[in-house]
Amino acid sequence: MARRALITGITGQDGSYLAEYLLGQGYEVWGLARGQANPRVSRLRKLLADVQVVRGDLLDQGSLISAVERVQPDEVYNLGAISFVPMSWEQAELTAEVTGMGVLRMLEAIRVCSGVSRGSAASGQIRFYQASSSEMFGQVSETPQTERTAFHPRSPYGVAKAYGHFLTQNYRESYGMYAVSGILFNHESPRRGAEFVTRKVSLGVARIKLGLDTELRLGNLEARRDWGFAGDYVRAMHLMLQAGTPEDYVIGTGRMKSVRELVQAAFAAASLDWEQYVVTDQALHRPAEVDLLCADPKKAQVQLGWEPTMPFDELVATMVEADLRLLSNGGDPDQDSSWP
Ligand code: NAP
Ligand code: GDD
């Protein structure tokens, strides 16, 4: 019988790549989607008709229990979150509820449905993946960051992720559950939300190239990130749940670029000079910035055999080309209508 996966955050960037990957591996894939008429579900269905949808919300414990009872998954991937860092200052409580407490609710749903209690053997159990984040490192104490680097989160989002991370570890230790966290560094693709800097830049470049805009307004150009391709990172999530022992892993490329270098690469991909178009705006700076993030993914490379495949320049050029195609064909990224 096909193995069954339940993915929260199915309508997001990673949900789509993970679903695509697992379907290719022969899984029966179920996605948890919220709301009574979520337009992002039809976008997903257009791309991946074989994904089955179960309604539920990380804010609603009962809905998660019902989803686990209905799907009877072998593996649960908890990707659902308020994931945009600036929003976490504007809606800190909601971020804590979804991104932090949502992890507790999902773990409880699994624990209750598989009859796990303190001291009971948790064999044959549902395996759980938590989408932890390099944002937990925040003001970094060392570079590159490993599984042992201390956390110093710099946003309500980072704090909520740290709660989910420690809770996942705690359920593993308290109940013997197969529960792991992937500490993923920034990963991007043509399906990235338009609010994140890589996609904001690739869309901005495409608009300027097509004569639809004359400038691109950005915040801090000096921040540095370790950017990889989302398609590579979902393979790592799956590998973590196939390992003999449940452990946490850092996933990233080990290479750091600044926002300025991202901008240069994106404009160069469209044969444009970025300095003619980019305007910096103090209003887009954050109350507390994460200045740099850079992964040391050695553990994942050695123990899981995981490697990233797409270099930074290729990733940026791919995103710019995809957005040029999207806008040239009359697509509207704000309407969630089309996904490459
Ligand atoms: P994304 O595109 O923003 O997707 C977020 C998903 O969460 C969406 O499907 C959204 O559903 C869902 N969601 C929001 N509120 C929810 C709720 N109350 N109940 C259930 N689902 C809810 O994020 P992503 O880039 O795919 O990232 C996936 C996960 O990895 C997130 O947890 C993120 O924090 C984490 N992460 C991402 C990165 C990265 O660089 N991409 C790095 C490290 C960690 P709707 O469509 O209904 O809004
Ligand atoms: N979004 C955005 N918009 N960011 C900008 C802008 C802008 O106009 N100008 C400069 N930046 C800088 C931000 O200040 C930040 O330092 C960097 O670009 C990256 O911002 P985002 O793309 O919004 O990503 P993030 O690093 O804050 O968070 C992403 O990665 C985390 C993993 O490290 C998200 O995907 C999180 O969900 C994820 O956990």
Short mmCIF file of C-alpha atoms and ligand atoms in Angstrom, two decimals:
data_model
loop_
_atom_site.label_atom_id
_atom_site.label_comp_id
_atom_site.label_asym_id
_atom_site.label_seq_id
_atom_site.Cartn_x
_atom_site.Cartn_y
_atom_site.Cartn_z
CA MET A 1 0.00 0.00 0.00
CA ALA A 2 1.23 3.54 -0.76
CA ARG A 3 2.69 5.45 2.17
CA ARG A 4 0.54 8.38 3.22
CA ALA A 5 1.79 11.91 3.95
CA LEU A 6 -0.12 14.79 5.51
CA ILE A 7 1.31 18.26 4.80
CA THR A 8 0.23 21.44 6.56
CA GLY A 9 1.03 24.60 4.60
CA ILE A 10 0.18 22.74 1.38
CA THR A 11 -0.75 25.98 -0.42
CA GLY A 12 2.65 27.57 0.25
CA GLN A 13 5.90 27.39 -1.70
CA ASP A 14 7.37 24.40 0.18
CA GLY A 15 4.04 22.57 0.40
CA SER A 16 3.81 22.52 -3.39
CA TYR A 17 7.38 21.28 -3.94
CA LEU A 18 7.12 18.69 -1.19
CA ALA A 19 3.78 17.39 -2.50
CA GLU A 20 5.23 17.16 -6.02
CA TYR A 21 8.27 15.28 -4.72
CA LEU A 22 6.31 12.83 -2.56
CA LEU A 23 3.81 12.09 -5.35
CA GLY A 24 6.83 11.26 -7.52
CA GLN A 25 8.00 8.86 -4.77
CA GLY A 26 4.65 7.03 -4.91
CA TYR A 27 3.11 8.57 -1.77
CA GLU A 28 -0.58 9.28 -1.29
CA VAL A 29 -0.42 13.00 -0.47
CA TRP A 30 -2.92 14.89 1.65
CA GLY A 31 -2.74 18.63 2.26
CA LEU A 32 -4.32 20.49 5.17
CA ALA A 33 -5.92 23.70 3.89
CA ARG A 34 -7.71 26.34 5.93
CA GLY A 35 -10.74 28.53 5.17
CA GLN A 36 -14.02 27.71 3.49
CA ALA A 37 -12.98 28.98 0.04
CA ASN A 38 -9.20 29.25 -0.09
CA PRO A 39 -8.23 30.46 -3.61
CA ARG A 40 -4.75 29.02 -3.17
CA VAL A 41 -6.23 25.51 -3.15
CA SER A 42 -7.32 25.88 -6.79
CA ARG A 43 -3.86 27.18 -7.71
CA LEU A 44 -2.38 24.05 -6.14
CA ARG A 45 -4.94 21.74 -7.79
CA LYS A 46 -4.09 23.21 -11.21
CA LEU A 47 -0.47 22.25 -10.64
CA LEU A 48 -0.95 18.98 -8.72
CA ALA A 49 -4.34 17.37 -9.35
CA ASP A 50 -3.44 14.26 -7.31
CA VAL A 51 -3.10 16.03 -3.96
CA GLN A 52 -6.10 15.33 -1.71
CA VAL A 53 -7.25 18.14 0.53
CA VAL A 54 -8.49 17.93 4.10
CA ARG A 55 -9.83 21.06 5.80
CA GLY A 56 -8.18 22.23 8.99
CA ASP A 57 -6.43 25.07 10.73
CA LEU A 58 -3.41 25.18 13.01
CA LEU A 59 -5.51 27.40 15.31
CA ASP A 60 -8.09 24.66 15.78
CA GLN A 61 -7.03 21.58 17.78
CA GLY A 62 -10.15 19.57 16.93
CA SER A 63 -9.65 20.06 13.20
CA LEU A 64 -6.10 18.68 13.43
CA ILE A 65 -7.25 15.61 15.36
CA SER A 66 -9.98 15.02 12.73
CA ALA A 67 -7.45 15.42 9.91
CA VAL A 68 -5.05 12.88 11.43
CA GLU A 69 -7.91 10.45 12.14
CA ARG A 70 -9.18 10.77 8.58
CA VAL A 71 -5.86 10.58 6.73
CA GLN A 72 -4.10 8.02 8.99
CA PRO A 73 -0.72 9.34 7.80
CA ASP A 74 2.64 7.60 8.04
CA GLU A 75 4.38 10.99 7.92
CA VAL A 76 3.26 14.50 8.90
CA TYR A 77 5.11 17.57 7.60
CA ASN A 78 4.22 20.72 9.55
CA LEU A 79 4.97 23.55 7.10
CA GLY A 80 2.00 25.81 7.96
CA ALA A 81 2.99 29.12 9.56
CA ILE A 82 2.78 32.87 9.47
CA SER A 83 6.14 32.90 7.65
CA PHE A 84 6.76 36.54 6.69
CA VAL A 85 9.06 38.03 9.34
CA PRO A 86 7.81 41.70 9.18
CA MET A 87 4.23 40.53 9.70
CA SER A 88 5.29 38.94 12.97
CA TRP A 89 5.81 42.39 14.53
CA GLU A 90 2.43 43.60 13.27
CA GLN A 91 0.56 40.47 14.41
CA ALA A 92 2.78 39.03 17.10
CA GLU A 93 0.02 37.19 18.94
CA LEU A 94 -1.31 35.55 15.78
CA THR A 95 2.24 34.54 14.87
CA ALA A 96 2.71 32.96 18.30
CA GLU A 97 -0.60 31.10 17.91
CA VAL A 98 -0.02 29.77 14.38
CA THR A 99 3.76 29.45 14.09
CA GLY A 100 4.37 28.47 17.73
CA MET A 101 1.24 26.98 19.33
CA GLY A 102 0.29 25.38 16.00
CA VAL A 103 3.23 23.01 16.50
CA LEU A 104 1.90 21.99 19.92
CA ARG A 105 -1.57 21.37 18.45
CA MET A 106 -0.19 19.23 15.62
CA LEU A 107 2.04 17.21 17.97
CA GLU A 108 -0.90 16.69 20.34
CA ALA A 109 -3.12 15.55 17.46
CA ILE A 110 -0.51 12.94 16.51
CA ARG A 111 0.09 11.89 20.11
CA VAL A 112 -3.60 11.45 20.89
CA CYS A 113 -4.40 9.69 17.61
CA SER A 114 -1.53 7.24 17.96
CA GLY A 115 -2.32 6.53 21.62
CA VAL A 116 1.09 7.64 22.85
CA SER A 117 1.42 8.50 26.51
CA ARG A 118 4.34 9.00 28.89
CA GLY A 119 6.33 5.81 29.18
CA SER A 120 4.39 3.99 26.43
CA ALA A 121 6.45 2.50 23.62
CA ALA A 122 5.97 4.64 20.53
CA SER A 123 6.65 1.99 17.91
CA GLY A 124 4.97 2.01 14.51
CA GLN A 125 4.27 5.65 15.07
CA ILE A 126 3.55 8.58 12.78
CA ARG A 127 6.79 10.40 11.88
CA PHE A 128 6.68 14.18 12.34
CA TYR A 129 8.69 16.90 10.57
CA GLN A 130 8.75 20.45 11.94
CA ALA A 131 9.74 23.37 9.66
CA SER A 132 12.26 25.10 11.91
CA SER A 133 14.15 28.12 10.65
CA SER A 134 17.59 29.72 10.57
CA GLU A 135 15.76 32.84 11.79
CA MET A 136 16.06 31.22 15.27
CA PHE A 137 19.82 31.95 15.20
CA GLY A 138 19.01 35.66 14.79
CA GLN A 139 21.94 37.63 16.14
CA VAL A 140 24.42 34.89 15.42
CA SER A 141 27.01 33.80 17.97
CA GLU A 142 29.18 32.01 15.38
CA THR A 143 29.46 31.60 11.61
CA PRO A 144 28.63 29.27 9.97
CA GLN A 145 25.71 28.05 12.06
CA THR A 146 25.36 24.37 12.98
CA GLU A 147 22.88 22.22 14.89
CA ARG A 148 24.72 23.26 18.07
CA THR A 149 24.72 27.05 17.55
CA ALA A 150 22.80 28.97 20.24
CA PHE A 151 19.51 30.66 19.34
CA HIS A 152 19.06 34.44 19.69
CA PRO A 153 15.88 35.17 17.70
CA ARG A 154 15.35 38.77 16.56
CA SER A 155 11.64 38.72 15.63
CA PRO A 156 8.40 37.39 17.10
CA TYR A 157 8.51 34.90 14.20
CA GLY A 158 11.95 33.64 15.28
CA VAL A 159 10.76 33.32 18.88
CA ALA A 160 7.68 31.35 17.81
CA LYS A 161 9.85 29.03 15.68
CA ALA A 162 12.22 28.48 18.62
CA TYR A 163 9.22 27.40 20.75
CA GLY A 164 8.13 24.93 18.06
CA HIS A 165 11.68 23.66 17.71
CA PHE A 166 12.17 22.96 21.42
CA LEU A 167 8.69 21.47 21.71
CA THR A 168 9.40 19.01 18.89
CA GLN A 169 12.60 18.00 20.68
CA ASN A 170 10.66 17.72 23.92
CA TYR A 171 7.99 15.40 22.43
CA ARG A 172 10.78 13.22 21.06
CA GLU A 173 12.39 13.01 24.49
CA SER A 174 9.20 12.81 26.58
CA TYR A 175 7.17 10.38 24.48
CA GLY A 176 9.74 8.66 22.28
CA MET A 177 7.96 10.09 19.23
CA TYR A 178 9.78 10.19 15.89
CA ALA A 179 9.68 14.00 15.76
CA VAL A 180 12.43 16.03 14.07
CA SER A 181 13.14 19.60 13.02
CA GLY A 182 14.87 20.76 9.88
CA ILE A 183 16.61 24.08 10.53
CA LEU A 184 16.26 25.41 7.02
CA PHE A 185 18.01 28.49 5.71
CA ASN A 186 16.30 30.72 3.13
CA HIS A 187 15.09 28.83 0.08
CA GLU A 188 13.47 30.32 -2.95
CA SER A 189 11.87 29.50 -6.31
CA PRO A 190 9.50 30.95 -8.90
CA ARG A 191 6.70 29.89 -6.51
CA ARG A 192 8.05 32.06 -3.67
CA GLY A 193 5.58 34.55 -2.19
CA ALA A 194 5.92 38.05 -3.68
CA GLU A 195 6.50 39.59 -0.22
CA PHE A 196 9.92 37.90 0.22
CA VAL A 197 12.96 39.76 -1.08
CA THR A 198 14.08 37.36 -3.83
CA ARG A 199 10.67 37.27 -5.48
CA LYS A 200 10.08 40.97 -4.89
CA VAL A 201 13.32 41.57 -6.79
CA SER A 202 12.66 39.07 -9.62
CA LEU A 203 9.16 40.50 -10.13
CA GLY A 204 10.51 44.07 -9.93
CA VAL A 205 13.18 43.34 -12.55
CA ALA A 206 10.61 41.72 -14.85
CA ARG A 207 8.25 44.71 -14.51
CA ILE A 208 11.05 47.17 -15.27
CA LYS A 209 12.29 45.12 -18.23
CA LEU A 210 8.77 45.03 -19.68
CA GLY A 211 8.26 48.77 -19.15
CA LEU A 212 5.59 48.24 -16.47
CA ASP A 213 7.58 50.02 -13.74
CA THR A 214 10.47 52.44 -13.35
CA GLU A 215 11.92 51.70 -9.91
CA LEU A 216 12.30 49.01 -7.25
CA ARG A 217 12.02 50.10 -3.60
CA LEU A 218 13.93 47.98 -1.07
CA GLY A 219 15.06 48.05 2.57
CA ASN A 220 18.42 46.90 3.94
CA LEU A 221 20.78 45.98 1.08
CA GLU A 222 23.58 44.90 3.43
CA ALA A 223 21.78 41.93 5.05
CA ARG A 224 23.32 38.60 4.06
CA ARG A 225 21.55 35.29 3.63
CA ASP A 226 22.33 31.73 2.59
CA TRP A 227 19.89 31.31 -0.33
CA GLY A 228 19.12 27.92 -1.93
CA PHE A 229 16.48 26.35 -4.17
CA ALA A 230 13.25 25.16 -2.48
CA GLY A 231 13.08 22.01 -4.63
CA ASP A 232 16.35 20.82 -3.09
CA TYR A 233 15.24 21.57 0.47
CA VAL A 234 12.05 19.47 0.38
CA ARG A 235 14.18 16.42 -0.46
CA ALA A 236 16.02 17.04 2.80
CA MET A 237 12.71 17.10 4.72
CA HIS A 238 11.83 13.68 3.33
CA LEU A 239 15.30 12.25 4.00
CA MET A 240 15.08 13.35 7.64
CA LEU A 241 11.96 11.21 8.12
CA GLN A 242 13.61 8.15 6.53
CA ALA A 243 16.65 8.16 8.86
CA GLY A 244 17.20 5.36 11.36
CA THR A 245 17.13 7.72 14.35
CA PRO A 246 15.17 10.97 14.75
CA GLU A 247 17.59 13.91 14.72
CA ASP A 248 17.57 17.60 13.78
CA TYR A 249 19.54 18.92 10.80
CA VAL A 250 20.74 22.26 9.43
CA ILE A 251 19.96 22.65 5.71
CA GLY A 252 21.59 25.34 3.58
CA THR A 253 24.23 25.86 0.91
CA GLY A 254 27.06 27.17 3.13
CA ARG A 255 27.37 30.24 0.89
CA MET A 256 26.28 33.74 1.83
CA LYS A 257 25.26 36.64 -0.44
CA SER A 258 24.03 40.13 0.40
CA VAL A 259 20.73 41.61 -0.75
CA ARG A 260 22.89 43.98 -2.84
CA GLU A 261 24.48 40.98 -4.62
CA LEU A 262 21.03 39.48 -5.14
CA VAL A 263 19.88 42.71 -6.77
CA GLN A 264 23.00 42.89 -8.97
CA ALA A 265 22.53 39.29 -10.14
CA ALA A 266 18.82 39.75 -10.87
CA PHE A 267 19.21 42.94 -12.89
CA ALA A 268 22.21 41.44 -14.73
CA ALA A 269 20.06 38.43 -15.68
CA ALA A 270 17.81 40.88 -17.56
CA SER A 271 20.77 42.90 -18.93
CA LEU A 272 19.89 45.93 -16.77
CA ASP A 273 22.04 48.15 -14.53
CA TRP A 274 20.52 47.91 -11.04
CA GLU A 275 21.85 51.30 -9.89
CA GLN A 276 19.51 53.07 -12.28
CA TYR A 277 16.39 51.53 -10.73
CA VAL A 278 16.87 50.56 -7.08
CA VAL A 279 15.74 53.01 -4.39
CA THR A 280 16.30 52.28 -0.71
CA ASP A 281 13.55 53.08 1.74
CA GLN A 282 14.06 53.36 5.51
CA ALA A 283 10.44 52.32 6.05
CA LEU A 284 11.31 48.85 4.76
CA HIS A 285 14.01 48.30 7.39
CA ARG A 286 13.05 46.01 10.31
CA PRO A 287 12.88 46.92 14.01
CA ALA A 288 15.62 44.32 14.62
CA GLU A 289 17.56 42.88 11.70
CA VAL A 290 19.23 39.51 11.28
CA ASP A 291 22.46 40.73 9.69
CA LEU A 292 23.79 37.45 8.40
CA LEU A 293 22.97 33.78 8.14
CA CYS A 294 25.22 31.07 6.76
CA ALA A 295 24.70 27.32 7.16
CA ASP A 296 27.12 24.56 7.92
CA PRO A 297 25.15 21.65 6.38
CA LYS A 298 27.89 19.04 6.99
CA LYS A 299 25.75 16.82 9.21
CA ALA A 300 23.04 16.52 6.54
CA GLN A 301 25.63 15.90 3.85
CA VAL A 302 27.36 13.13 5.79
CA GLN A 303 24.39 11.45 7.49
CA LEU A 304 21.62 11.98 4.92
CA GLY A 305 23.66 12.26 1.73
CA TRP A 306 21.87 15.55 1.00
CA GLU A 307 23.41 18.13 -1.35
CA PRO A 308 22.01 21.35 -2.84
CA THR A 309 22.02 21.36 -6.65
CA MET A 310 21.34 24.94 -7.75
CA PRO A 311 23.95 27.70 -7.46
CA PHE A 312 22.85 31.21 -6.45
CA ASP A 313 23.23 32.87 -9.89
CA GLU A 314 21.23 30.12 -11.59
CA LEU A 315 18.48 30.37 -8.95
CA VAL A 316 18.19 34.14 -9.40
CA ALA A 317 18.24 33.91 -13.21
CA THR A 318 15.58 31.16 -13.13
CA MET A 319 13.31 33.35 -11.00
CA VAL A 320 13.77 36.40 -13.25
CA GLU A 321 13.08 34.34 -16.39
CA ALA A 322 9.96 32.80 -14.82
CA ASP A 323 8.62 36.25 -13.90
CA LEU A 324 9.36 37.65 -17.35
CA ARG A 325 7.34 34.74 -18.81
CA LEU A 326 4.54 35.19 -16.26
CA LEU A 327 4.11 38.93 -16.86
CA SER A 328 4.59 38.65 -20.65
CA ASN A 329 1.70 36.16 -20.72
CA GLY A 330 -0.56 38.51 -18.77
CA GLY A 331 -0.25 36.56 -15.48
CA ASP A 332 -0.90 38.38 -12.22
CA PRO A 333 1.21 37.22 -9.24
CA ASP A 334 -1.19 38.95 -6.83
CA GLN A 335 -4.15 36.93 -8.08
CA ASP A 336 -2.48 33.61 -7.18
CA SER A 337 -3.68 32.44 -10.58
CA SER A 338 -0.63 30.82 -12.06
CA TRP A 339 2.24 28.79 -10.69
CA PRO A 340 5.18 27.55 -12.76
P1 NAP B 1 4.62 30.09 2.77
O1 NAP B 1 4.75 29.98 1.29
O2 NAP B 1 4.41 31.41 3.39
O3 NAP B 1 3.43 29.10 3.21
C1 NAP B 1 2.88 29.16 4.50
C2 NAP B 1 1.72 28.18 4.56
O4 NAP B 1 1.18 28.22 5.88
C3 NAP B 1 0.58 28.49 3.60
O5 NAP B 1 0.16 27.28 2.99
C4 NAP B 1 -0.51 29.02 4.52
O6 NAP B 1 -1.82 28.74 4.07
C5 NAP B 1 -0.23 28.17 5.77
N1 NAP B 1 -0.91 28.71 6.94
C6 NAP B 1 -0.90 29.98 7.41
N2 NAP B 1 -1.69 30.10 8.49
C7 NAP B 1 -2.21 28.86 8.73
C8 NAP B 1 -3.10 28.32 9.69
N3 NAP B 1 -3.65 29.09 10.64
N4 NAP B 1 -3.41 27.01 9.63
C9 NAP B 1 -2.88 26.22 8.65
N5 NAP B 1 -2.04 26.67 7.70
C10 NAP B 1 -1.71 27.98 7.75
O7 NAP B 1 5.91 29.44 3.47
P2 NAP B 1 7.06 28.49 2.85
O8 NAP B 1 8.14 29.34 2.31
O9 NAP B 1 6.43 27.46 2.02
O10 NAP B 1 7.65 27.86 4.20
C11 NAP B 1 7.11 26.65 4.73
C12 NAP B 1 7.48 26.54 6.19
O11 NAP B 1 8.89 26.54 6.33
C13 NAP B 1 6.98 27.69 7.07
O12 NAP B 1 6.69 27.14 8.32
C14 NAP B 1 8.18 28.62 7.17
O13 NAP B 1 8.09 29.37 8.34
C15 NAP B 1 9.30 27.61 7.20
N6 NAP B 1 10.59 28.07 6.68
C16 NAP B 1 10.66 28.61 5.44
C17 NAP B 1 11.89 28.99 4.92
C18 NAP B 1 12.01 29.58 3.55
O14 NAP B 1 13.06 30.18 3.26
N7 NAP B 1 11.03 29.42 2.68
C19 NAP B 1 13.04 28.80 5.70
C20 NAP B 1 12.93 28.22 6.96
C21 NAP B 1 11.70 27.84 7.44
P3 NAP B 1 -2.77 29.85 3.32
O15 NAP B 1 -2.50 29.66 1.87
O16 NAP B 1 -4.14 29.44 3.72
O17 NAP B 1 -2.35 31.19 3.84
N1 GDD B 2 11.02 41.09 2.31
C1 GDD B 2 11.89 42.06 2.08
N2 GDD B 2 11.50 43.17 1.35
N3 GDD B 2 13.14 41.95 2.58
C2 GDD B 2 14.02 42.92 2.30
C3 GDD B 2 13.68 44.06 1.56
C4 GDD B 2 12.35 44.18 1.06
O1 GDD B 2 11.98 45.15 0.42
N4 GDD B 2 14.78 44.84 1.45
C5 GDD B 2 15.77 44.24 2.12
N5 GDD B 2 15.31 43.07 2.65
C6 GDD B 2 16.09 42.15 3.50
C7 GDD B 2 15.44 41.86 4.84
O2 GDD B 2 15.67 42.94 5.75
C8 GDD B 2 16.15 40.57 5.22
O3 GDD B 2 17.37 40.87 5.86
C9 GDD B 2 16.43 39.90 3.88
O4 GDD B 2 16.19 40.89 2.88
C10 GDD B 2 15.58 38.67 3.59
O5 GDD B 2 14.23 38.99 3.80
P1 GDD B 2 13.04 37.98 3.39
O6 GDD B 2 13.19 37.54 2.00
O7 GDD B 2 11.77 38.63 3.80
O8 GDD B 2 13.36 36.67 4.25
P2 GDD B 2 13.74 36.47 5.79
O9 GDD B 2 15.20 36.10 5.84
O10 GDD B 2 13.28 37.57 6.65
O11 GDD B 2 12.86 35.20 6.18
C11 GDD B 2 12.75 34.07 5.29
O12 GDD B 2 13.75 33.13 5.62
C12 GDD B 2 13.63 32.55 6.94
C13 GDD B 2 14.80 31.57 7.09
O13 GDD B 2 15.94 32.27 7.43
C14 GDD B 2 11.34 33.52 5.45
O14 GDD B 2 11.13 32.53 4.46
C15 GDD B 2 11.15 32.89 6.81
O15 GDD B 2 9.88 32.22 6.85
C16 GDD B 2 12.28 31.85 7.02
O16 GDD B 2 12.14 31.23 8.27
#
